[in-house]
Tab-separated table of C-alpha atoms and ligand atoms in Angstrom:
chain	number	residue	atom	x	y	z
N	93	UNK	CA	25.902	36.007	-24.258
N	94	UNK	CA	22.674	35.350	-22.452
N	95	UNK	CA	23.171	38.557	-20.586
N	96	UNK	CA	23.780	40.519	-23.786
N	97	UNK	CA	20.686	39.039	-25.395
N	98	UNK	CA	18.669	39.832	-22.306
N	99	UNK	CA	19.754	43.412	-22.490
N	100	UNK	CA	18.878	43.661	-26.199
N	101	UNK	CA	15.388	42.294	-25.517
N	102	UNK	CA	14.999	44.756	-22.724
N	103	UNK	CA	15.922	47.634	-25.009
N	104	UNK	CA	13.429	46.556	-27.666
N	105	UNK	CA	10.743	46.287	-25.026
N	106	UNK	CA	11.732	49.667	-23.675
N	107	UNK	CA	11.372	51.273	-27.062
N	108	UNK	CA	7.981	49.678	-27.625
N	109	UNK	CA	6.853	50.999	-24.291
N	110	UNK	CA	8.197	54.421	-25.128
N	111	UNK	CA	6.220	54.480	-28.370
N	112	UNK	CA	3.088	53.338	-26.552
N	113	UNK	CA	3.483	56.133	-24.036
N	114	UNK	CA	4.077	58.646	-26.786
N	115	UNK	CA	0.929	57.502	-28.567
N	116	UNK	CA	-1.096	57.746	-25.368
N	117	UNK	CA	0.140	61.285	-24.710
N	118	UNK	CA	-0.668	62.273	-28.265
N	119	UNK	CA	-4.172	60.779	-28.017
N	120	UNK	CA	-4.731	62.676	-24.800
N	121	UNK	CA	-3.701	66.036	-26.224
N	122	UNK	CA	-5.774	65.409	-29.368
N	123	UNK	CA	-8.748	64.471	-27.200
N	124	UNK	CA	-8.311	67.713	-25.271
N	125	UNK	CA	-8.712	69.669	-28.518
N	126	UNK	CA	-11.472	67.550	-30.013
N	127	UNK	CA	-14.351	69.252	-28.188
N	128	UNK	CA	-13.132	72.738	-29.107
N	129	UNK	CA	-12.667	71.726	-32.713
N	130	UNK	CA	-16.121	70.108	-32.952
N	131	UNK	CA	-14.713	66.731	-33.952
N	132	UNK	CA	-17.315	64.700	-32.066
N	133	UNK	CA	-20.682	63.691	-33.409
N	134	UNK	CA	-23.348	61.343	-32.157
N	135	UNK	CA	-24.721	58.404	-34.037
N	136	UNK	CA	-28.048	56.909	-33.060
N	137	UNK	CA	-28.880	53.216	-33.015
N	138	UNK	CA	-32.565	52.234	-33.037
N	139	UNK	CA	-33.913	50.094	-30.195
N	140	UNK	CA	-36.982	48.052	-31.095
N	141	UNK	CA	-39.722	46.319	-29.167
N	142	UNK	CA	-39.689	42.576	-29.887
N	143	UNK	CA	-43.303	42.310	-28.740
N	144	UNK	CA	-44.789	45.034	-30.936
N	145	UNK	CA	-42.150	45.137	-33.669
N	146	UNK	CA	-41.912	48.892	-33.296
N	147	UNK	CA	-39.222	51.466	-32.794
N	148	UNK	CA	-39.088	52.487	-29.138
N	149	UNK	CA	-36.003	54.682	-29.017
N	150	UNK	CA	-32.336	55.181	-29.776
N	151	UNK	CA	-28.981	54.783	-28.106
N	152	UNK	CA	-26.663	57.743	-28.644
N	153	UNK	CA	-23.102	56.629	-29.448
N	154	UNK	CA	-20.210	59.038	-29.726
N	155	UNK	CA	-18.048	59.221	-32.844
N	156	UNK	CA	-14.695	60.980	-33.214
N	157	UNK	CA	-13.433	62.066	-36.593
N	158	UNK	CA	-9.781	63.007	-36.100
N	159	UNK	CA	-8.532	65.574	-38.656
N	160	UNK	CA	-5.453	63.488	-39.563
N	161	UNK	CA	-6.049	60.029	-38.163
N	162	UNK	CA	-9.611	59.605	-39.337
N	163	UNK	CA	-12.213	57.741	-37.354
N	164	UNK	CA	-11.192	56.678	-33.844
N	165	UNK	CA	-13.440	54.178	-32.051
N	166	UNK	CA	-14.965	55.037	-28.674
N	167	UNK	CA	-13.566	51.711	-27.490
N	168	UNK	CA	-10.116	53.304	-27.887
N	169	UNK	CA	-10.697	56.845	-26.660
N	170	UNK	CA	-13.393	56.561	-23.964
N	171	UNK	CA	-10.957	54.772	-21.593
N	172	UNK	CA	-8.410	57.574	-22.162
N	173	UNK	CA	-11.125	60.141	-21.527
N	174	UNK	CA	-11.979	58.337	-18.299
N	175	UNK	CA	-8.334	58.198	-17.150
N	176	UNK	CA	-7.750	61.879	-17.838
N	177	UNK	CA	-11.024	63.263	-16.494
N	178	UNK	CA	-11.904	64.492	-19.992
N	179	UNK	CA	-14.945	62.215	-19.800
N	180	UNK	CA	-16.666	64.957	-17.779
N	181	UNK	CA	-16.713	67.685	-20.450
N	182	UNK	CA	-17.188	65.058	-23.191
N	183	UNK	CA	-20.041	63.410	-21.265
N	184	UNK	CA	-21.670	66.799	-20.636
N	185	UNK	CA	-21.565	67.458	-24.359
N	186	UNK	CA	-23.041	64.025	-25.212
N	187	UNK	CA	-25.916	64.420	-22.754
N	188	UNK	CA	-26.860	67.862	-24.024
N	189	UNK	CA	-26.490	66.918	-27.692
N	190	UNK	CA	-28.548	63.714	-27.362
N	191	UNK	CA	-31.403	65.395	-25.468
N	192	UNK	CA	-31.370	68.285	-27.917
N	193	UNK	CA	-31.566	65.858	-30.841
N	194	UNK	CA	-34.548	63.919	-29.508
N	195	UNK	CA	-36.359	67.190	-28.780
N	196	UNK	CA	-35.633	68.333	-32.342
N	197	UNK	CA	-37.073	65.093	-33.719
N	198	UNK	CA	-40.158	65.438	-31.546
N	199	UNK	CA	-40.786	68.806	-33.176
N	200	UNK	CA	-39.711	67.919	-36.694
N	201	UNK	CA	-41.653	64.649	-36.834
N	202	UNK	CA	-44.556	65.727	-34.650
N	203	UNK	CA	-46.994	64.137	-37.105
N	204	UNK	CA	-45.635	60.621	-36.517
N	205	UNK	CA	-47.692	58.618	-34.051
N	206	UNK	CA	-45.768	57.710	-30.898
N	207	UNK	CA	-43.000	60.186	-31.633
N	208	UNK	CA	-43.336	61.481	-28.075
N	209	UNK	CA	-42.903	58.059	-26.528
N	210	UNK	CA	-39.496	57.469	-28.166
N	211	UNK	CA	-36.623	57.441	-25.702
N	212	UNK	CA	-33.008	58.454	-25.951
N	213	UNK	CA	-30.423	56.309	-24.141
N	214	UNK	CA	-27.168	57.986	-23.142
N	215	UNK	CA	-24.054	56.209	-21.865
N	216	UNK	CA	-22.915	57.732	-18.586
N	217	UNK	CA	-19.454	57.033	-17.155
N	218	UNK	CA	-19.071	56.357	-13.446
N	219	UNK	CA	-17.205	59.630	-12.914
N	220	UNK	CA	-20.190	61.527	-14.248
N	221	UNK	CA	-22.627	59.852	-11.860
N	222	UNK	CA	-20.246	60.531	-9.002
N	223	UNK	CA	-19.999	64.237	-9.728
N	224	UNK	CA	-21.558	66.259	-6.939
N	225	UNK	CA	-23.507	68.416	-9.369
N	226	UNK	CA	-24.643	65.701	-11.771
N	227	UNK	CA	-28.320	66.181	-10.894
N	228	UNK	CA	-28.019	69.924	-11.425
N	229	UNK	CA	-26.505	69.250	-14.832
N	230	UNK	CA	-29.323	66.860	-15.711
N	231	UNK	CA	-31.934	69.394	-14.669
N	232	UNK	CA	-30.263	72.119	-16.654
N	233	UNK	CA	-30.100	69.965	-19.801
N	234	UNK	CA	-33.780	69.027	-19.518
N	235	UNK	CA	-34.755	72.642	-18.889
N	236	UNK	CA	-32.610	73.993	-21.732
N	237	UNK	CA	-33.697	71.415	-24.295
N	238	UNK	CA	-37.315	71.148	-23.141
N	239	UNK	CA	-37.090	67.339	-23.108
N	240	UNK	CA	-39.291	65.433	-20.689
N	241	UNK	CA	-37.409	63.313	-18.120
N	242	UNK	CA	-39.356	60.194	-19.038
N	243	UNK	CA	-37.879	60.296	-22.564
N	244	UNK	CA	-34.366	59.938	-21.162
N	245	UNK	CA	-32.615	56.691	-20.229
N	246	UNK	CA	-29.178	56.692	-18.637
N	247	UNK	CA	-27.002	53.651	-19.336
N	248	UNK	CA	-24.601	52.850	-16.543
N	249	UNK	CA	-22.370	49.856	-15.985
N	250	UNK	CA	-22.372	47.444	-13.085
N	251	UNK	CA	-19.122	48.954	-11.869
N	252	UNK	CA	-20.997	52.092	-10.789
N	253	UNK	CA	-23.525	50.083	-8.817
N	254	UNK	CA	-21.663	47.294	-7.125
N	255	UNK	CA	-19.841	49.432	-4.593
N	256	UNK	CA	-22.152	52.399	-4.755
N	257	UNK	CA	-22.003	54.511	-1.616
N	258	UNK	CA	-24.631	56.787	-0.154
N	259	UNK	CA	-23.872	59.583	-2.617
N	260	UNK	CA	-24.455	57.379	-5.664
N	261	UNK	CA	-27.605	55.933	-4.112
N	262	UNK	CA	-28.931	59.443	-3.527
N	263	UNK	CA	-28.076	60.446	-7.076
N	264	UNK	CA	-29.927	57.422	-8.463
N	265	UNK	CA	-32.932	58.216	-6.303
N	266	UNK	CA	-32.909	61.810	-7.573
N	267	UNK	CA	-32.720	60.505	-11.141
N	268	UNK	CA	-35.809	58.366	-10.515
N	269	UNK	CA	-37.639	61.318	-8.969
N	270	UNK	CA	-37.323	63.036	-12.327
N	271	UNK	CA	-38.846	60.032	-14.140
N	272	UNK	CA	-35.547	59.363	-15.896
N	273	UNK	CA	-34.928	55.643	-16.460
N	274	UNK	CA	-31.812	53.604	-15.761
N	275	UNK	CA	-30.390	50.719	-17.759
N	276	UNK	CA	-27.489	48.535	-16.725
N	277	UNK	CA	-25.215	48.276	-19.744
N	278	UNK	CA	-23.220	45.174	-20.741
N	279	UNK	CA	-25.042	43.238	-18.057
N	280	UNK	CA	-23.376	39.964	-17.140
N	281	UNK	CA	-19.805	40.919	-17.980
N	282	UNK	CA	-18.892	42.856	-14.886
N	283	UNK	CA	-19.239	41.709	-11.357
N	284	UNK	CA	-20.571	38.754	-9.474
N	285	UNK	CA	-22.503	40.541	-6.792
N	286	UNK	CA	-26.130	41.062	-7.751
N	287	UNK	CA	-27.385	42.455	-4.465
N	288	UNK	CA	-27.419	45.997	-5.877
N	289	UNK	CA	-30.265	44.938	-8.166
N	290	UNK	CA	-32.606	44.794	-5.191
N	291	UNK	CA	-31.236	47.942	-3.595
N	292	UNK	CA	-31.230	50.343	-6.529
N	293	UNK	CA	-33.946	51.814	-8.763
N	294	UNK	CA	-33.013	50.137	-12.049
N	295	UNK	CA	-35.431	49.791	-15.013
N	296	UNK	CA	-33.661	47.686	-17.662
N	297	UNK	CA	-30.916	45.088	-18.000
N	298	UNK	CA	-29.029	45.262	-21.281
N	299	UNK	CA	-27.764	41.800	-22.103
N	300	UNK	CA	-24.202	42.050	-23.357
N	301	UNK	CA	-23.553	41.329	-27.006
N	302	UNK	CA	-21.032	38.598	-26.127
N	303	UNK	CA	-23.894	36.406	-24.824
N	304	UNK	CA	-26.402	37.302	-27.524
N	305	UNK	CA	-23.851	36.524	-30.213
N	306	UNK	CA	-23.740	32.823	-29.369
N	307	UNK	CA	-27.281	32.295	-28.183
N	308	UNK	CA	-28.072	29.861	-31.015
N	309	UNK	CA	-24.756	28.038	-31.127
N	310	UNK	CA	-23.608	27.717	-27.564
N	311	UNK	CA	-25.666	26.114	-24.796
N	312	UNK	CA	-23.904	28.101	-22.101
N	313	UNK	CA	-24.639	31.448	-23.759
N	314	UNK	CA	-28.254	30.394	-24.201
N	315	UNK	CA	-28.528	29.531	-20.512
N	316	UNK	CA	-26.923	32.820	-19.486
N	317	UNK	CA	-29.304	34.862	-21.643
N	318	UNK	CA	-32.274	32.877	-20.373
N	319	UNK	CA	-31.149	33.399	-16.790
N	320	UNK	CA	-30.644	37.152	-17.245
N	321	UNK	CA	-34.135	37.521	-18.751
N	322	UNK	CA	-35.682	35.492	-15.923
N	323	UNK	CA	-33.748	37.550	-13.388
N	324	UNK	CA	-34.942	40.779	-14.997
N	325	UNK	CA	-38.567	39.656	-14.901
N	326	UNK	CA	-38.350	38.409	-11.333
N	327	UNK	CA	-37.177	41.866	-10.309
N	328	UNK	CA	-39.788	43.553	-12.525
N	329	UNK	CA	-37.167	44.916	-14.888
N	330	UNK	CA	-37.112	44.768	-18.657
N	331	UNK	CA	-34.489	42.996	-20.738
N	332	UNK	CA	-32.846	44.587	-23.776
N	333	UNK	CA	-30.631	42.425	-25.981
N	334	UNK	CA	-27.539	44.078	-27.441
N	335	UNK	CA	-25.853	43.219	-30.719
N	336	UNK	CA	-28.661	41.296	-32.396
N	337	UNK	CA	-27.512	40.337	-35.895
N	338	UNK	CA	-29.712	37.439	-37.028
N	339	UNK	CA	-33.360	36.378	-37.296
N	340	UNK	CA	-32.560	33.230	-35.329
N	341	UNK	CA	-31.367	35.337	-32.411
N	342	UNK	CA	-34.597	37.370	-32.548
N	343	UNK	CA	-36.736	34.219	-32.520
N	344	UNK	CA	-34.846	32.801	-29.589
N	345	UNK	CA	-35.037	36.093	-27.658
N	346	UNK	CA	-38.773	36.377	-28.335
N	347	UNK	CA	-39.322	32.848	-27.058
N	348	UNK	CA	-37.462	33.777	-23.887
N	349	UNK	CA	-39.690	36.841	-23.419
N	350	UNK	CA	-37.003	39.463	-23.987
N	351	UNK	CA	-38.798	42.818	-24.375
N	352	UNK	CA	-36.531	44.707	-26.722
N	353	UNK	CA	-33.379	44.625	-28.793
N	354	UNK	CA	-30.853	46.593	-30.764
N	355	UNK	CA	-28.338	45.415	-33.301
N	356	UNK	CA	-27.168	45.471	-36.887
N	357	UNK	CA	-30.134	43.301	-37.941
N	358	UNK	CA	-32.427	46.259	-37.288
N	359	UNK	CA	-30.025	49.101	-37.924
N	360	UNK	CA	-26.445	50.179	-37.310
N	361	UNK	CA	-25.786	53.355	-35.378
N	362	UNK	CA	-26.637	56.075	-37.909
N	363	UNK	CA	-25.741	59.719	-38.415
N	364	UNK	CA	-28.670	62.115	-38.023
N	365	UNK	CA	-29.058	62.659	-41.749
N	366	UNK	CA	-29.109	58.941	-42.568
N	367	UNK	CA	-31.491	58.230	-39.771
N	368	UNK	CA	-33.937	60.904	-40.821
N	369	UNK	CA	-34.025	59.627	-44.389
N	370	UNK	CA	-34.647	56.011	-43.375
N	371	UNK	CA	-35.865	55.132	-39.905
N	372	UNK	CA	-38.504	57.807	-39.475
N	373	UNK	CA	-39.940	56.727	-42.791
N	374	UNK	CA	-39.834	52.966	-42.171
N	375	UNK	CA	-41.114	52.763	-38.611
N	376	UNK	CA	-44.614	54.154	-38.661
S	209	C2E	P1	-22.236	50.075	-25.538
S	209	C2E	O1	-22.836	51.191	-24.783
S	209	C2E	O2	-22.463	48.703	-25.038
S	209	C2E	O3	-22.782	50.249	-27.019
S	209	C2E	C1	-23.076	49.200	-27.893
S	209	C2E	C2	-21.958	48.973	-28.878
S	209	C2E	O4	-22.254	47.829	-29.661
S	209	C2E	C3	-21.767	50.118	-29.871
S	209	C2E	O5	-20.378	50.181	-30.165
S	209	C2E	C4	-22.553	49.621	-31.079
S	209	C2E	O6	-22.129	50.212	-32.283
S	209	C2E	C5	-22.225	48.161	-31.023
S	209	C2E	N1	-23.236	47.340	-31.703
S	209	C2E	C6	-24.571	47.532	-31.742
S	209	C2E	N2	-25.186	46.554	-32.418
S	209	C2E	C7	-24.224	45.702	-32.830
S	209	C2E	C8	-24.237	44.465	-33.588
S	209	C2E	O7	-25.280	43.979	-34.010
S	209	C2E	N3	-23.038	43.869	-33.789
S	209	C2E	C9	-21.872	44.393	-33.345
S	209	C2E	N4	-20.745	43.755	-33.604
S	209	C2E	N5	-21.813	45.547	-32.620
S	209	C2E	C10	-22.979	46.188	-32.370
S	209	C2E	P2	-19.591	51.559	-30.232
S	209	C2E	O8	-20.464	52.633	-30.796
S	209	C2E	O9	-18.273	51.299	-30.859
S	209	C2E	O10	-19.378	51.920	-28.699
S	209	C2E	C11	-18.595	51.108	-27.898
S	209	C2E	C12	-18.707	51.482	-26.448
S	209	C2E	O11	-18.149	52.785	-26.218
S	209	C2E	C13	-20.148	51.576	-25.946
S	209	C2E	O12	-20.648	50.288	-25.678
S	209	C2E	C14	-19.949	52.422	-24.711
S	209	C2E	O13	-19.483	51.651	-23.643
S	209	C2E	C15	-18.844	53.354	-25.153
S	209	C2E	N6	-19.459	54.635	-25.575
S	209	C2E	C16	-19.959	54.977	-26.785
S	209	C2E	N7	-20.448	56.236	-26.769
S	209	C2E	C17	-20.268	56.686	-25.495
S	209	C2E	C18	-20.562	57.929	-24.829
S	209	C2E	O14	-21.146	58.872	-25.384
S	209	C2E	N8	-20.192	58.025	-23.510
S	209	C2E	C19	-19.577	57.000	-22.852
S	209	C2E	N9	-19.250	57.169	-21.557
S	209	C2E	N10	-19.296	55.826	-23.458
S	209	C2E	C20	-19.641	55.662	-24.751
S	210	MG	MG1	-24.637	51.555	-23.992
S	211	MG	MG1	-24.079	48.091	-24.113
S	212	MG	MG1	-21.893	46.242	-24.862
């Protein structure tokens, strides 16, 4: 009997796995078509200076509107894109689109003071950085859009940096030579080795939302955030807090000397139209 039951369980498991696989294959083939069918858009989340209370830039975040399945979160499809190599054409599209958009805003809102100092932050997957022609692609995008390198910030994760070889180091140096800035995304969640921070030309540490979330309620989270900000300042980097949702978090972050922040308290990631009708009117 035990044996029979075991077999039944196994079959159920098998079927579940089969369905999972089927879903993954479907997602992959849909993802393959998504670029051609123009199903991606970018939303832009404001990043604000906590010192000056001003808008300093935006993070571009990809959105996928599937024709049948509706909205699919980047949390669900970016990993598939990374596994299948589709992250390269998708990432190329994001970079171009984001730079194009900031350049458009610079022209459209030329009358706003400080419009030219706003930055655009773009998430870059490790495979993109490791591409042999990544610098060429960057140069081409800047040339084609007319955007200045110092308006662009690339967000990369610790994973890229911890075991970075000579090629990655050279790429990062070339990025710096073009005045493009580098932020480490989700800082604190990845790896334990911090030696890359001294080695590599980083500008900002983005404190992961999971720490910011509990900064007022949990002593450990508070200590971690405080430590990350101190670390950033010791290394002459700036700290950016992710996922700020309350006034209390802002007050705490200000006290700790955190330079800037993004989060629902200030604004959610917004479509271009919504952003143009709100943010550019509020922040000047
Ligand atoms: P991320 O780069 O760390 O982006 C921040 C995420 O936190 C975004 O989720 C944003 O919507 C969310 N967020 C911002 N403020 C708040 C807040 O106050 N509360 C809460 N609960 N969430 C907040 P999103 O847009 O779903 O993106 C998730 C992740 O997907 C990103 O995390 C990034 O790792 C990845 N991703 C998004 N767009 C791209 C892209 O164009 N390329 C690549 N390679 N990855 C991307
Ligand atoms: Mg990011
Ligand atoms: Mg982040
Ligand atoms: Mg994050």
